[in-house]
């Protein structure tokens, strides 16, 4: 009887212990996600090359927006101003009525003997909207006048008007050329035109058929250049120092 009671009592205690171990209050809770740290506590990410590129791209966006939207940072419309460089006729016309002395600035050669040692003067004598007439005086020789004319398509034409002292035309006259395209600056190249090539061939100087004449106005100079293979002739005139105007070029007295 006693042993049986203790057995029964022991079984009850064991059962109670088992029930206590299985108490829902002591159940292990399900794992919960770790709390996300506040933004100020987050570690700064390492900066790599891609991040730098992204940052630079981000900084450039306001500039792109300004260009696209046409506004500056203050919201004011910002329209680009078109800047047109003055052309050859316009640039020469600024000196209309004035004369300037020049000098040969190409290497001396025998072909230039007619110019060497003589006073060289250009005179911006007559100016029109689409034409400028510039006599080129070589000492007492007043036979040469440069004629620069704007064509209907915007290109420019250069002609060399050569006269004798009595005003009659020289055999070699009205030669020159036309710019390939309408010029966008005060520097223009004039390759020999067909009229000039035919003239040079007829007069026995076919080497001149490859002539290209160049005229350029800078802030301080006017440069006249003749070039072809194995030939360079260049005269540079000082536009900062006007000189006395020379006589009327031969054959143009009626224009006065």
mmCIF file with all atom_site columns, N, CA, C and O in Angstrom, residues 31-71:
data_model
loop_
_atom_site.group_PDB
_atom_site.id
_atom_site.type_symbol
_atom_site.label_atom_id
_atom_site.label_alt_id
_atom_site.label_comp_id
_atom_site.label_asym_id
_atom_site.label_entity_id
_atom_site.label_seq_id
_atom_site.pdbx_PDB_ins_code
_atom_site.Cartn_x
_atom_site.Cartn_y
_atom_site.Cartn_z
_atom_site.occupancy
_atom_site.B_iso_or_equiv
_atom_site.pdbx_formal_charge
_atom_site.auth_seq_id
_atom_site.auth_comp_id
_atom_site.auth_asym_id
_atom_site.auth_atom_id
_atom_site.pdbx_PDB_model_num
ATOM 1   N N  . UNK A 1 31 ? 11.272 34.245 -33.872 1.00 0.00 ? 31 UNK A N  1
ATOM 2   C CA . UNK A 1 31 ? 12.320 35.259 -34.086 1.00 0.00 ? 31 UNK A CA 1
ATOM 3   C C  . UNK A 1 31 ? 11.759 36.500 -34.770 1.00 0.00 ? 31 UNK A C  1
ATOM 4   O O  . UNK A 1 31 ? 10.958 36.404 -35.686 1.00 0.00 ? 31 UNK A O  1
ATOM 5   N N  . UNK A 1 32 ? 12.161 37.688 -34.238 1.00 0.00 ? 32 UNK A N  1
ATOM 6   C CA . UNK A 1 32 ? 11.705 38.955 -34.790 1.00 0.00 ? 32 UNK A CA 1
ATOM 7   C C  . UNK A 1 32 ? 12.844 39.628 -35.550 1.00 0.00 ? 32 UNK A C  1
ATOM 8   O O  . UNK A 1 32 ? 14.006 39.470 -35.187 1.00 0.00 ? 32 UNK A O  1
ATOM 9   N N  . UNK A 1 33 ? 12.552 40.401 -36.667 1.00 0.00 ? 33 UNK A N  1
ATOM 10  C CA . UNK A 1 33 ? 13.617 41.123 -37.403 1.00 0.00 ? 33 UNK A CA 1
ATOM 11  C C  . UNK A 1 33 ? 14.271 42.151 -36.506 1.00 0.00 ? 33 UNK A C  1
ATOM 12  O O  . UNK A 1 33 ? 13.623 42.778 -35.685 1.00 0.00 ? 33 UNK A O  1
ATOM 13  N N  . UNK A 1 34 ? 15.587 42.326 -36.745 1.00 0.00 ? 34 UNK A N  1
ATOM 14  C CA . UNK A 1 34 ? 16.319 43.306 -35.960 1.00 0.00 ? 34 UNK A CA 1
ATOM 15  C C  . UNK A 1 34 ? 15.849 44.705 -36.316 1.00 0.00 ? 34 UNK A C  1
ATOM 16  O O  . UNK A 1 34 ? 15.538 45.001 -37.461 1.00 0.00 ? 34 UNK A O  1
ATOM 17  N N  . UNK A 1 35 ? 15.749 45.556 -35.325 1.00 0.00 ? 35 UNK A N  1
ATOM 18  C CA . UNK A 1 35 ? 15.280 46.929 -35.601 1.00 0.00 ? 35 UNK A CA 1
ATOM 19  C C  . UNK A 1 35 ? 16.231 47.644 -36.539 1.00 0.00 ? 35 UNK A C  1
ATOM 20  O O  . UNK A 1 35 ? 17.436 47.490 -36.455 1.00 0.00 ? 35 UNK A O  1
ATOM 21  N N  . UNK A 1 36 ? 15.637 48.424 -37.472 1.00 0.00 ? 36 UNK A N  1
ATOM 22  C CA . UNK A 1 36 ? 16.439 49.206 -38.415 1.00 0.00 ? 36 UNK A CA 1
ATOM 23  C C  . UNK A 1 36 ? 16.925 50.455 -37.711 1.00 0.00 ? 36 UNK A C  1
ATOM 24  O O  . UNK A 1 36 ? 16.127 51.177 -37.114 1.00 0.00 ? 36 UNK A O  1
ATOM 25  N N  . UNK A 1 37 ? 18.226 50.723 -37.747 1.00 0.00 ? 37 UNK A N  1
ATOM 26  C CA . UNK A 1 37 ? 18.728 51.907 -37.062 1.00 0.00 ? 37 UNK A CA 1
ATOM 27  C C  . UNK A 1 37 ? 18.177 53.171 -37.675 1.00 0.00 ? 37 UNK A C  1
ATOM 28  O O  . UNK A 1 37 ? 17.826 53.222 -38.847 1.00 0.00 ? 37 UNK A O  1
ATOM 29  N N  . UNK A 1 38 ? 18.059 54.211 -36.888 1.00 0.00 ? 38 UNK A N  1
ATOM 30  C CA . UNK A 1 38 ? 17.591 55.509 -37.375 1.00 0.00 ? 38 UNK A CA 1
ATOM 31  C C  . UNK A 1 38 ? 18.542 56.023 -38.434 1.00 0.00 ? 38 UNK A C  1
ATOM 32  O O  . UNK A 1 38 ? 19.710 55.686 -38.451 1.00 0.00 ? 38 UNK A O  1
ATOM 33  N N  . UNK A 1 39 ? 18.052 56.903 -39.366 1.00 0.00 ? 39 UNK A N  1
ATOM 34  C CA . UNK A 1 39 ? 18.913 57.374 -40.466 1.00 0.00 ? 39 UNK A CA 1
ATOM 35  C C  . UNK A 1 39 ? 20.218 57.963 -40.009 1.00 0.00 ? 39 UNK A C  1
ATOM 36  O O  . UNK A 1 39 ? 21.231 57.774 -40.628 1.00 0.00 ? 39 UNK A O  1
ATOM 37  N N  . UNK A 1 40 ? 20.194 58.709 -38.872 1.00 0.00 ? 40 UNK A N  1
ATOM 38  C CA . UNK A 1 40 ? 21.440 59.322 -38.437 1.00 0.00 ? 40 UNK A CA 1
ATOM 39  C C  . UNK A 1 40 ? 22.435 58.317 -37.901 1.00 0.00 ? 40 UNK A C  1
ATOM 40  O O  . UNK A 1 40 ? 23.616 58.628 -37.725 1.00 0.00 ? 40 UNK A O  1
ATOM 41  N N  . UNK A 1 41 ? 21.936 57.079 -37.610 1.00 0.00 ? 41 UNK A N  1
ATOM 42  C CA . UNK A 1 41 ? 22.826 56.073 -37.077 1.00 0.00 ? 41 UNK A CA 1
ATOM 43  C C  . UNK A 1 41 ? 23.405 55.172 -38.164 1.00 0.00 ? 41 UNK A C  1
ATOM 44  O O  . UNK A 1 41 ? 24.259 54.353 -37.899 1.00 0.00 ? 41 UNK A O  1
ATOM 45  N N  . UNK A 1 42 ? 22.899 55.302 -39.390 1.00 0.00 ? 42 UNK A N  1
ATOM 46  C CA . UNK A 1 42 ? 23.348 54.420 -40.470 1.00 0.00 ? 42 UNK A CA 1
ATOM 47  C C  . UNK A 1 42 ? 24.759 54.818 -40.879 1.00 0.00 ? 42 UNK A C  1
ATOM 48  O O  . UNK A 1 42 ? 25.089 56.002 -40.965 1.00 0.00 ? 42 UNK A O  1
ATOM 49  N N  . UNK A 1 43 ? 25.557 53.811 -41.186 1.00 0.00 ? 43 UNK A N  1
ATOM 50  C CA . UNK A 1 43 ? 26.941 54.059 -41.580 1.00 0.00 ? 43 UNK A CA 1
ATOM 51  C C  . UNK A 1 43 ? 26.975 54.629 -42.986 1.00 0.00 ? 43 UNK A C  1
ATOM 52  O O  . UNK A 1 43 ? 26.169 54.279 -43.840 1.00 0.00 ? 43 UNK A O  1
ATOM 53  N N  . UNK A 1 44 ? 27.900 55.577 -43.221 1.00 0.00 ? 44 UNK A N  1
ATOM 54  C CA . UNK A 1 44 ? 28.071 56.159 -44.544 1.00 0.00 ? 44 UNK A CA 1
ATOM 55  C C  . UNK A 1 44 ? 28.638 55.117 -45.505 1.00 0.00 ? 44 UNK A C  1
ATOM 56  O O  . UNK A 1 44 ? 29.624 54.453 -45.190 1.00 0.00 ? 44 UNK A O  1
ATOM 57  N N  . UNK A 1 45 ? 28.032 54.928 -46.682 1.00 0.00 ? 45 UNK A N  1
ATOM 58  C CA . UNK A 1 45 ? 28.574 53.941 -47.631 1.00 0.00 ? 45 UNK A CA 1
ATOM 59  C C  . UNK A 1 45 ? 29.899 54.424 -48.181 1.00 0.00 ? 45 UNK A C  1
ATOM 60  O O  . UNK A 1 45 ? 30.151 55.619 -48.285 1.00 0.00 ? 45 UNK A O  1
ATOM 61  N N  . UNK A 1 46 ? 30.725 53.468 -48.515 1.00 0.00 ? 46 UNK A N  1
ATOM 62  C CA . UNK A 1 46 ? 32.005 53.808 -49.130 1.00 0.00 ? 46 UNK A CA 1
ATOM 63  C C  . UNK A 1 46 ? 31.764 54.378 -50.526 1.00 0.00 ? 46 UNK A C  1
ATOM 64  O O  . UNK A 1 46 ? 30.889 53.934 -51.261 1.00 0.00 ? 46 UNK A O  1
ATOM 65  N N  . UNK A 1 47 ? 32.552 55.387 -50.866 1.00 0.00 ? 47 UNK A N  1
ATOM 66  C CA . UNK A 1 47 ? 32.409 56.029 -52.167 1.00 0.00 ? 47 UNK A CA 1
ATOM 67  C C  . UNK A 1 47 ? 33.324 55.373 -53.180 1.00 0.00 ? 47 UNK A C  1
ATOM 68  O O  . UNK A 1 47 ? 34.532 55.324 -52.983 1.00 0.00 ? 47 UNK A O  1
ATOM 69  N N  . UNK A 1 48 ? 32.732 54.897 -54.275 1.00 0.00 ? 48 UNK A N  1
ATOM 70  C CA . UNK A 1 48 ? 33.511 54.278 -55.334 1.00 0.00 ? 48 UNK A CA 1
ATOM 71  C C  . UNK A 1 48 ? 33.520 55.155 -56.564 1.00 0.00 ? 48 UNK A C  1
ATOM 72  O O  . UNK A 1 48 ? 32.925 56.239 -56.596 1.00 0.00 ? 48 UNK A O  1
ATOM 73  N N  . UNK A 1 49 ? 34.176 54.675 -57.601 1.00 0.00 ? 49 UNK A N  1
ATOM 74  C CA . UNK A 1 49 ? 34.270 55.452 -58.837 1.00 0.00 ? 49 UNK A CA 1
ATOM 75  C C  . UNK A 1 49 ? 32.898 55.704 -59.432 1.00 0.00 ? 49 UNK A C  1
ATOM 76  O O  . UNK A 1 49 ? 32.610 56.781 -59.932 1.00 0.00 ? 49 UNK A O  1
ATOM 77  N N  . UNK A 1 50 ? 32.003 54.681 -59.327 1.00 0.00 ? 50 UNK A N  1
ATOM 78  C CA . UNK A 1 50 ? 30.671 54.841 -59.908 1.00 0.00 ? 50 UNK A CA 1
ATOM 79  C C  . UNK A 1 50 ? 29.898 55.902 -59.157 1.00 0.00 ? 50 UNK A C  1
ATOM 80  O O  . UNK A 1 50 ? 29.136 56.672 -59.738 1.00 0.00 ? 50 UNK A O  1
ATOM 81  N N  . UNK A 1 51 ? 30.097 55.930 -57.811 1.00 0.00 ? 51 UNK A N  1
ATOM 82  C CA . UNK A 1 51 ? 29.381 56.919 -57.017 1.00 0.00 ? 51 UNK A CA 1
ATOM 83  C C  . UNK A 1 51 ? 29.842 58.327 -57.351 1.00 0.00 ? 51 UNK A C  1
ATOM 84  O O  . UNK A 1 51 ? 29.056 59.271 -57.411 1.00 0.00 ? 51 UNK A O  1
ATOM 85  N N  . UNK A 1 52 ? 31.160 58.502 -57.587 1.00 0.00 ? 52 UNK A N  1
ATOM 86  C CA . UNK A 1 52 ? 31.678 59.815 -57.930 1.00 0.00 ? 52 UNK A CA 1
ATOM 87  C C  . UNK A 1 52 ? 31.090 60.278 -59.249 1.00 0.00 ? 52 UNK A C  1
ATOM 88  O O  . UNK A 1 52 ? 30.675 61.415 -59.408 1.00 0.00 ? 52 UNK A O  1
ATOM 89  N N  . UNK A 1 53 ? 31.036 59.368 -60.226 1.00 0.00 ? 53 UNK A N  1
ATOM 90  C CA . UNK A 1 53 ? 30.466 59.720 -61.518 1.00 0.00 ? 53 UNK A CA 1
ATOM 91  C C  . UNK A 1 53 ? 29.013 60.134 -61.368 1.00 0.00 ? 53 UNK A C  1
ATOM 92  O O  . UNK A 1 53 ? 28.549 61.084 -61.994 1.00 0.00 ? 53 UNK A O  1
ATOM 93  N N  . UNK A 1 54 ? 28.293 59.383 -60.514 1.00 0.00 ? 54 UNK A N  1
ATOM 94  C CA . UNK A 1 54 ? 26.889 59.705 -60.301 1.00 0.00 ? 54 UNK A CA 1
ATOM 95  C C  . UNK A 1 54 ? 26.751 61.073 -59.666 1.00 0.00 ? 54 UNK A C  1
ATOM 96  O O  . UNK A 1 54 ? 25.871 61.858 -60.012 1.00 0.00 ? 54 UNK A O  1
ATOM 97  N N  . UNK A 1 55 ? 27.642 61.374 -58.678 1.00 0.00 ? 55 UNK A N  1
ATOM 98  C CA . UNK A 1 55 ? 27.576 62.683 -58.031 1.00 0.00 ? 55 UNK A CA 1
ATOM 99  C C  . UNK A 1 55 ? 27.844 63.795 -59.022 1.00 0.00 ? 55 UNK A C  1
ATOM 100 O O  . UNK A 1 55 ? 27.174 64.826 -59.035 1.00 0.00 ? 55 UNK A O  1
ATOM 101 N N  . UNK A 1 56 ? 28.857 63.604 -59.877 1.00 0.00 ? 56 UNK A N  1
ATOM 102 C CA . UNK A 1 56 ? 29.165 64.628 -60.859 1.00 0.00 ? 56 UNK A CA 1
ATOM 103 C C  . UNK A 1 56 ? 28.020 64.825 -61.823 1.00 0.00 ? 56 UNK A C  1
ATOM 104 O O  . UNK A 1 56 ? 27.694 65.942 -62.214 1.00 0.00 ? 56 UNK A O  1
ATOM 105 N N  . UNK A 1 57 ? 27.411 63.701 -62.217 1.00 0.00 ? 57 UNK A N  1
ATOM 106 C CA . UNK A 1 57 ? 26.274 63.812 -63.122 1.00 0.00 ? 57 UNK A CA 1
ATOM 107 C C  . UNK A 1 57 ? 25.147 64.564 -62.458 1.00 0.00 ? 57 UNK A C  1
ATOM 108 O O  . UNK A 1 57 ? 24.458 65.370 -63.078 1.00 0.00 ? 57 UNK A O  1
ATOM 109 N N  . UNK A 1 58 ? 24.960 64.307 -61.153 1.00 0.00 ? 58 UNK A N  1
ATOM 110 C CA . UNK A 1 58 ? 23.901 64.997 -60.438 1.00 0.00 ? 58 UNK A CA 1
ATOM 111 C C  . UNK A 1 58 ? 24.160 66.486 -60.361 1.00 0.00 ? 58 UNK A C  1
ATOM 112 O O  . UNK A 1 58 ? 23.249 67.298 -60.450 1.00 0.00 ? 58 UNK A O  1
ATOM 113 N N  . UNK A 1 59 ? 25.442 66.885 -60.195 1.00 0.00 ? 59 UNK A N  1
ATOM 114 C CA . UNK A 1 59 ? 25.749 68.298 -60.118 1.00 0.00 ? 59 UNK A CA 1
ATOM 115 C C  . UNK A 1 59 ? 25.531 68.990 -61.453 1.00 0.00 ? 59 UNK A C  1
ATOM 116 O O  . UNK A 1 59 ? 25.259 70.173 -61.509 1.00 0.00 ? 59 UNK A O  1
ATOM 117 N N  . UNK A 1 60 ? 25.671 68.254 -62.569 1.00 0.00 ? 60 UNK A N  1
ATOM 118 C CA . UNK A 1 60 ? 25.547 68.881 -63.880 1.00 0.00 ? 60 UNK A CA 1
ATOM 119 C C  . UNK A 1 60 ? 24.104 69.093 -64.292 1.00 0.00 ? 60 UNK A C  1
ATOM 120 O O  . UNK A 1 60 ? 23.831 69.826 -65.228 1.00 0.00 ? 60 UNK A O  1
ATOM 121 N N  . UNK A 1 61 ? 23.158 68.438 -63.595 1.00 0.00 ? 61 UNK A N  1
ATOM 122 C CA . UNK A 1 61 ? 21.772 68.517 -64.012 1.00 0.00 ? 61 UNK A CA 1
ATOM 123 C C  . UNK A 1 61 ? 21.229 69.932 -64.043 1.00 0.00 ? 61 UNK A C  1
ATOM 124 O O  . UNK A 1 61 ? 20.548 70.312 -64.988 1.00 0.00 ? 61 UNK A O  1
ATOM 125 N N  . UNK A 1 62 ? 21.501 70.798 -63.044 1.00 0.00 ? 62 UNK A N  1
ATOM 126 C CA . UNK A 1 62 ? 20.954 72.151 -63.119 1.00 0.00 ? 62 UNK A CA 1
ATOM 127 C C  . UNK A 1 62 ? 21.429 72.896 -64.353 1.00 0.00 ? 62 UNK A C  1
ATOM 128 O O  . UNK A 1 62 ? 20.687 73.647 -64.955 1.00 0.00 ? 62 UNK A O  1
ATOM 129 N N  . UNK A 1 63 ? 22.688 72.681 -64.783 1.00 0.00 ? 63 UNK A N  1
ATOM 130 C CA . UNK A 1 63 ? 23.186 73.351 -65.970 1.00 0.00 ? 63 UNK A CA 1
ATOM 131 C C  . UNK A 1 63 ? 22.435 72.890 -67.200 1.00 0.00 ? 63 UNK A C  1
ATOM 132 O O  . UNK A 1 63 ? 22.048 73.661 -68.056 1.00 0.00 ? 63 UNK A O  1
ATOM 133 N N  . UNK A 1 64 ? 22.192 71.557 -67.273 1.00 0.00 ? 64 UNK A N  1
ATOM 134 C CA . UNK A 1 64 ? 21.463 71.016 -68.409 1.00 0.00 ? 64 UNK A CA 1
ATOM 135 C C  . UNK A 1 64 ? 20.049 71.560 -68.437 1.00 0.00 ? 64 UNK A C  1
ATOM 136 O O  . UNK A 1 64 ? 19.519 71.900 -69.477 1.00 0.00 ? 64 UNK A O  1
ATOM 137 N N  . UNK A 1 65 ? 19.421 71.653 -67.252 1.00 0.00 ? 65 UNK A N  1
ATOM 138 C CA . UNK A 1 65 ? 18.071 72.182 -67.186 1.00 0.00 ? 65 UNK A CA 1
ATOM 139 C C  . UNK A 1 65 ? 18.038 73.616 -67.683 1.00 0.00 ? 65 UNK A C  1
ATOM 140 O O  . UNK A 1 65 ? 17.124 74.037 -68.381 1.00 0.00 ? 65 UNK A O  1
ATOM 141 N N  . UNK A 1 66 ? 19.067 74.407 -67.314 1.00 0.00 ? 66 UNK A N  1
ATOM 142 C CA . UNK A 1 66 ? 19.107 75.793 -67.760 1.00 0.00 ? 66 UNK A CA 1
ATOM 143 C C  . UNK A 1 66 ? 19.197 75.872 -69.268 1.00 0.00 ? 66 UNK A C  1
ATOM 144 O O  . UNK A 1 66 ? 18.525 76.668 -69.920 1.00 0.00 ? 66 UNK A O  1
ATOM 145 N N  . UNK A 1 67 ? 20.052 75.003 -69.843 1.00 0.00 ? 67 UNK A N  1
ATOM 146 C CA . UNK A 1 67 ? 20.218 75.043 -71.292 1.00 0.00 ? 67 UNK A CA 1
ATOM 147 C C  . UNK A 1 67 ? 18.946 74.630 -72.003 1.00 0.00 ? 67 UNK A C  1
ATOM 148 O O  . UNK A 1 67 ? 18.579 75.189 -73.022 1.00 0.00 ? 67 UNK A O  1
ATOM 149 N N  . UNK A 1 68 ? 18.251 73.635 -71.422 1.00 0.00 ? 68 UNK A N  1
ATOM 150 C CA . UNK A 1 68 ? 17.038 73.133 -72.070 1.00 0.00 ? 68 UNK A CA 1
ATOM 151 C C  . UNK A 1 68 ? 15.884 74.102 -71.893 1.00 0.00 ? 68 UNK A C  1
ATOM 152 O O  . UNK A 1 68 ? 15.155 74.423 -72.811 1.00 0.00 ? 68 UNK A O  1
ATOM 153 N N  . UNK A 1 69 ? 15.728 74.581 -70.675 1.00 0.00 ? 69 UNK A N  1
ATOM 154 C CA . UNK A 1 69 ? 14.585 75.417 -70.372 1.00 0.00 ? 69 UNK A CA 1
ATOM 155 C C  . UNK A 1 69 ? 14.795 76.870 -70.738 1.00 0.00 ? 69 UNK A C  1
ATOM 156 O O  . UNK A 1 69 ? 13.855 77.653 -70.745 1.00 0.00 ? 69 UNK A O  1
ATOM 157 N N  . UNK A 1 70 ? 16.071 77.271 -70.993 1.00 0.00 ? 70 UNK A N  1
ATOM 158 C CA . UNK A 1 70 ? 16.331 78.644 -71.361 1.00 0.00 ? 70 UNK A CA 1
ATOM 159 C C  . UNK A 1 70 ? 16.198 79.608 -70.212 1.00 0.00 ? 70 UNK A C  1
ATOM 160 O O  . UNK A 1 70 ? 15.843 80.770 -70.406 1.00 0.00 ? 70 UNK A O  1
ATOM 161 N N  . UNK A 1 71 ? 16.432 79.157 -68.986 1.00 0.00 ? 71 UNK A N  1
ATOM 162 C CA . UNK A 1 71 ? 16.344 80.038 -67.834 1.00 0.00 ? 71 UNK A CA 1
ATOM 163 C C  . UNK A 1 71 ? 17.596 79.898 -67.007 1.00 0.00 ? 71 UNK A C  1
ATOM 164 O O  . UNK A 1 71 ? 18.259 78.870 -67.013 1.00 0.00 ? 71 UNK A O  1
#
